[in-house]
Amino acid sequence: MSSIEDAIQQLETSASKLKKLSVEESRAIRDAVKEATKEATSKVKDEYKEKKSQARKEARDAEKAIKDAQARIQKALGSEKAASTGGKRAKRGEREAQFVAYVKENPGSKLADIARGIGVQNSAANGLAKKTVAAGKVKKSKEKTYTAA
């Protein structure tokens, strides 16, 4: 072989090595970027996780403070009911009689009005209404108003 052919072969070998090294370098850079991105992302997430946790705690505390303040205001205005002193339970049939009496005095009343009028919750009045309608003491219209039978 001549020196020119040797030089060409050496040039081709060097070019091949350079190409391999460039590919390896690109892969190494890509891997390094991936790893650095993972680490940076993890670090940032951890940092913000603590900050978000603190912000949530502050929001809960503020919400509790607002509710407490509302309760104090309502109590000061007297809109909150006084503590129960252990009132007596109504006797058997007493509420039903009150329901019928209210309907007789106020025909065409709606259930919520009757409940307020006799001093029971709507759910309790609903049970009373079903009993009195079934017993035929009271009639319920399509408009959901009650009249004495």
PDB file of C-alpha atoms in Angstrom:
ATOM      1  CA  MET A   1       0.000   0.000   0.000  1.00  0.00           C
ATOM      2  CA  SER A   2       1.037   3.464  -0.672  1.00  0.00           C
ATOM      3  CA  SER A   3       1.275   6.165   1.874  1.00  0.00           C
ATOM      4  CA  ILE A   4      -1.792   7.844   0.373  1.00  0.00           C
ATOM      5  CA  GLU A   5      -3.878   4.695   0.806  1.00  0.00           C
ATOM      6  CA  ASP A   6      -2.603   4.349   4.371  1.00  0.00           C
ATOM      7  CA  ALA A   7      -3.523   7.962   5.050  1.00  0.00           C
ATOM      8  CA  ILE A   8      -7.008   7.449   3.568  1.00  0.00           C
ATOM      9  CA  GLN A   9      -7.531   4.330   5.681  1.00  0.00           C
ATOM     10  CA  GLN A  10      -6.319   6.153   8.782  1.00  0.00           C
ATOM     11  CA  LEU A  11      -8.653   9.060   7.956  1.00  0.00           C
ATOM     12  CA  GLU A  12     -11.615   6.674   7.568  1.00  0.00           C
ATOM     13  CA  THR A  13     -10.756   4.987  10.889  1.00  0.00           C
ATOM     14  CA  SER A  14     -10.478   8.348  12.621  1.00  0.00           C
ATOM     15  CA  ALA A  15     -13.771   9.514  11.100  1.00  0.00           C
ATOM     16  CA  SER A  16     -15.458   6.309  12.256  1.00  0.00           C
ATOM     17  CA  LYS A  17     -14.070   6.776  15.780  1.00  0.00           C
ATOM     18  CA  LEU A  18     -15.226  10.417  15.804  1.00  0.00           C
ATOM     19  CA  LYS A  19     -18.716   9.364  14.713  1.00  0.00           C
ATOM     20  CA  LYS A  20     -18.869   6.719  17.473  1.00  0.00           C
ATOM     21  CA  LEU A  21     -17.633   9.191  20.061  1.00  0.00           C
ATOM     22  CA  SER A  22     -20.191  11.801  18.937  1.00  0.00           C
ATOM     23  CA  VAL A  23     -23.025   9.274  19.260  1.00  0.00           C
ATOM     24  CA  GLU A  24     -21.779   8.216  22.711  1.00  0.00           C
ATOM     25  CA  GLU A  25     -21.443  11.853  23.753  1.00  0.00           C
ATOM     26  CA  SER A  26     -25.026  12.597  22.613  1.00  0.00           C
ATOM     27  CA  ARG A  27     -26.335   9.615  24.569  1.00  0.00           C
ATOM     28  CA  ALA A  28     -24.355  10.623  27.652  1.00  0.00           C
ATOM     29  CA  ILE A  29     -25.683  14.192  27.421  1.00  0.00           C
ATOM     30  CA  ARG A  30     -29.250  12.957  26.960  1.00  0.00           C
ATOM     31  CA  ASP A  31     -28.929  10.623  29.973  1.00  0.00           C
ATOM     32  CA  ALA A  32     -27.358  13.385  32.064  1.00  0.00           C
ATOM     33  CA  VAL A  33     -30.177  15.777  31.139  1.00  0.00           C
ATOM     34  CA  LYS A  34     -32.787  13.143  32.049  1.00  0.00           C
ATOM     35  CA  GLU A  35     -31.138  12.494  35.395  1.00  0.00           C
ATOM     36  CA  ALA A  36     -30.713  16.197  36.145  1.00  0.00           C
ATOM     37  CA  THR A  37     -34.341  16.842  35.189  1.00  0.00           C
ATOM     38  CA  LYS A  38     -35.547  14.061  37.477  1.00  0.00           C
ATOM     39  CA  GLU A  39     -33.486  15.370  40.371  1.00  0.00           C
ATOM     40  CA  ALA A  40     -34.553  18.971  39.804  1.00  0.00           C
ATOM     41  CA  THR A  41     -38.208  17.987  39.438  1.00  0.00           C
ATOM     42  CA  SER A  42     -38.077  15.914  42.597  1.00  0.00           C
ATOM     43  CA  LYS A  43     -36.403  18.725  44.524  1.00  0.00           C
ATOM     44  CA  VAL A  44     -38.946  21.310  43.348  1.00  0.00           C
ATOM     45  CA  LYS A  45     -41.891  18.995  44.079  1.00  0.00           C
ATOM     46  CA  ASP A  46     -40.607  18.337  47.604  1.00  0.00           C
ATOM     47  CA  GLU A  47     -40.111  22.051  48.183  1.00  0.00           C
ATOM     48  CA  TYR A  48     -43.606  22.956  46.986  1.00  0.00           C
ATOM     49  CA  LYS A  49     -45.188  20.010  48.776  1.00  0.00           C
ATOM     50  CA  GLU A  50     -44.167  21.558  52.082  1.00  0.00           C
ATOM     51  CA  LYS A  51     -45.359  25.002  51.000  1.00  0.00           C
ATOM     52  CA  LYS A  52     -48.726  23.646  49.820  1.00  0.00           C
ATOM     53  CA  SER A  53     -49.158  21.689  53.037  1.00  0.00           C
ATOM     54  CA  GLN A  54     -48.498  24.841  55.051  1.00  0.00           C
ATOM     55  CA  ALA A  55     -50.952  26.840  52.906  1.00  0.00           C
ATOM     56  CA  ARG A  56     -53.666  24.171  53.381  1.00  0.00           C
ATOM     57  CA  LYS A  57     -53.112  24.239  57.143  1.00  0.00           C
ATOM     58  CA  GLU A  58     -53.391  28.037  57.167  1.00  0.00           C
ATOM     59  CA  ALA A  59     -56.610  27.840  55.121  1.00  0.00           C
ATOM     60  CA  ARG A  60     -58.104  25.287  57.537  1.00  0.00           C
ATOM     61  CA  ASP A  61     -57.131  27.442  60.507  1.00  0.00           C
ATOM     62  CA  ALA A  62     -58.659  30.533  58.889  1.00  0.00           C
ATOM     63  CA  GLU A  63     -61.851  28.626  58.075  1.00  0.00           C
ATOM     64  CA  LYS A  64     -62.105  27.435  61.676  1.00  0.00           C
ATOM     65  CA  ALA A  65     -61.534  30.979  62.944  1.00  0.00           C
ATOM     66  CA  ILE A  66     -64.323  32.261  60.685  1.00  0.00           C
ATOM     67  CA  LYS A  67     -66.732  29.573  61.885  1.00  0.00           C
ATOM     68  CA  ASP A  68     -65.849  30.316  65.504  1.00  0.00           C
ATOM     69  CA  ALA A  69     -66.384  34.035  64.918  1.00  0.00           C
ATOM     70  CA  GLN A  70     -69.747  33.370  63.269  1.00  0.00           C
ATOM     71  CA  ALA A  71     -70.800  31.234  66.215  1.00  0.00           C
ATOM     72  CA  ARG A  72     -69.769  33.970  68.667  1.00  0.00           C
ATOM     73  CA  ILE A  73     -71.678  36.594  66.669  1.00  0.00           C
ATOM     74  CA  GLN A  74     -74.802  34.437  66.496  1.00  0.00           C
ATOM     75  CA  LYS A  75     -74.580  33.746  70.203  1.00  0.00           C
ATOM     76  CA  ALA A  76     -74.115  37.453  70.948  1.00  0.00           C
ATOM     77  CA  LEU A  77     -77.146  38.305  68.820  1.00  0.00           C
ATOM     78  CA  GLY A  78     -79.162  35.656  70.622  1.00  0.00           C
ATOM     79  CA  SER A  79     -80.005  33.715  67.483  1.00  0.00           C
ATOM     80  CA  GLU A  80     -78.522  30.518  68.828  1.00  0.00           C
ATOM     81  CA  LYS A  81     -80.845  28.410  70.947  1.00  0.00           C
ATOM     82  CA  ALA A  82     -80.069  28.147  74.627  1.00  0.00           C
ATOM     83  CA  ALA A  83     -78.620  24.897  75.854  1.00  0.00           C
ATOM     84  CA  SER A  84     -81.215  22.217  76.353  1.00  0.00           C
ATOM     85  CA  THR A  85     -82.305  21.866  79.951  1.00  0.00           C
ATOM     86  CA  GLY A  86     -83.673  18.379  79.468  1.00  0.00           C
ATOM     87  CA  GLY A  87     -87.210  19.227  78.443  1.00  0.00           C
ATOM     88  CA  LYS A  88     -89.883  16.555  78.747  1.00  0.00           C
ATOM     89  CA  ARG A  89     -90.780  14.259  75.910  1.00  0.00           C
ATOM     90  CA  ALA A  90     -94.248  14.677  74.442  1.00  0.00           C
ATOM     91  CA  LYS A  91     -96.795  12.093  75.601  1.00  0.00           C
ATOM     92  CA  ARG A  92     -98.022   9.425  73.206  1.00  0.00           C
ATOM     93  CA  GLY A  93    -100.425  10.943  70.689  1.00  0.00           C
ATOM     94  CA  GLU A  94     -99.846  14.529  71.863  1.00  0.00           C
ATOM     95  CA  ARG A  95     -97.978  15.677  68.735  1.00  0.00           C
ATOM     96  CA  GLU A  96    -100.516  14.015  66.475  1.00  0.00           C
ATOM     97  CA  ALA A  97    -103.315  15.870  68.286  1.00  0.00           C
ATOM     98  CA  GLN A  98    -101.360  19.131  67.952  1.00  0.00           C
ATOM     99  CA  PHE A  99    -100.926  18.445  64.214  1.00  0.00           C
ATOM    100  CA  VAL A 100    -104.656  17.898  63.684  1.00  0.00           C
ATOM    101  CA  ALA A 101    -105.574  20.934  65.822  1.00  0.00           C
ATOM    102  CA  TYR A 102    -103.180  23.165  63.851  1.00  0.00           C
ATOM    103  CA  VAL A 103    -104.610  21.965  60.525  1.00  0.00           C
ATOM    104  CA  LYS A 104    -108.173  22.639  61.786  1.00  0.00           C
ATOM    105  CA  GLU A 105    -107.192  26.181  62.810  1.00  0.00           C
ATOM    106  CA  ASN A 106    -105.143  26.809  59.637  1.00  0.00           C
ATOM    107  CA  PRO A 107    -106.621  24.836  56.723  1.00  0.00           C
ATOM    108  CA  GLY A 108    -104.499  24.784  53.560  1.00  0.00           C
ATOM    109  CA  SER A 109    -101.225  24.913  55.493  1.00  0.00           C
ATOM    110  CA  LYS A 110     -98.047  23.440  54.071  1.00  0.00           C
ATOM    111  CA  LEU A 111     -96.006  20.925  56.051  1.00  0.00           C
ATOM    112  CA  ALA A 112     -93.210  23.384  56.920  1.00  0.00           C
ATOM    113  CA  ASP A 113     -95.760  25.857  58.331  1.00  0.00           C
ATOM    114  CA  ILE A 114     -97.387  23.144  60.423  1.00  0.00           C
ATOM    115  CA  ALA A 115     -93.992  21.988  61.723  1.00  0.00           C
ATOM    116  CA  ARG A 116     -93.109  25.536  62.801  1.00  0.00           C
ATOM    117  CA  GLY A 117     -96.559  26.018  64.296  1.00  0.00           C
ATOM    118  CA  ILE A 118     -96.365  22.966  66.556  1.00  0.00           C
ATOM    119  CA  GLY A 119     -92.624  23.272  67.250  1.00  0.00           C
ATOM    120  CA  VAL A 120     -91.195  20.164  65.602  1.00  0.00           C
ATOM    121  CA  GLN A 121     -88.684  19.551  62.843  1.00  0.00           C
ATOM    122  CA  ASN A 122     -89.933  19.049  59.285  1.00  0.00           C
ATOM    123  CA  SER A 123     -88.903  15.385  59.309  1.00  0.00           C
ATOM    124  CA  ALA A 124     -90.968  14.741  62.452  1.00  0.00           C
ATOM    125  CA  ALA A 125     -93.923  16.633  60.984  1.00  0.00           C
ATOM    126  CA  ASN A 126     -93.674  14.481  57.862  1.00  0.00           C
ATOM    127  CA  GLY A 127     -94.107  11.344  59.963  1.00  0.00           C
ATOM    128  CA  LEU A 128     -97.066  12.898  61.765  1.00  0.00           C
ATOM    129  CA  ALA A 129     -98.613  13.904  58.434  1.00  0.00           C
ATOM    130  CA  LYS A 130     -98.366  10.369  57.079  1.00  0.00           C
ATOM    131  CA  LYS A 131     -99.988   8.945  60.225  1.00  0.00           C
ATOM    132  CA  THR A 132    -102.839  11.450  60.316  1.00  0.00           C
ATOM    133  CA  VAL A 133    -103.552  11.113  56.581  1.00  0.00           C
ATOM    134  CA  ALA A 134    -103.528   7.301  56.869  1.00  0.00           C
ATOM    135  CA  ALA A 135    -105.868   7.517  59.868  1.00  0.00           C
ATOM    136  CA  GLY A 136    -108.197   9.759  57.876  1.00  0.00           C
ATOM    137  CA  LYS A 137    -107.967  12.670  60.331  1.00  0.00           C
ATOM    138  CA  VAL A 138    -106.397  15.002  57.747  1.00  0.00           C
ATOM    139  CA  LYS A 139    -106.487  15.246  53.944  1.00  0.00           C
ATOM    140  CA  LYS A 140    -103.525  16.108  51.728  1.00  0.00           C
ATOM    141  CA  SER A 141    -104.131  17.923  48.441  1.00  0.00           C
ATOM    142  CA  LYS A 142    -102.148  17.679  45.207  1.00  0.00           C
ATOM    143  CA  GLU A 143    -100.606  21.049  46.075  1.00  0.00           C
ATOM    144  CA  LYS A 144     -99.276  19.409  49.267  1.00  0.00           C
ATOM    145  CA  THR A 145    -101.488  21.409  51.572  1.00  0.00           C
ATOM    146  CA  TYR A 146    -103.391  19.889  54.483  1.00  0.00           C
ATOM    147  CA  THR A 147    -107.018  20.293  55.531  1.00  0.00           C
ATOM    148  CA  ALA A 148    -109.032  18.659  58.311  1.00  0.00           C
ATOM    149  CA  ALA A 149    -111.063  15.640  57.244  1.00  0.00           C
TER     150      ALA A 149
END
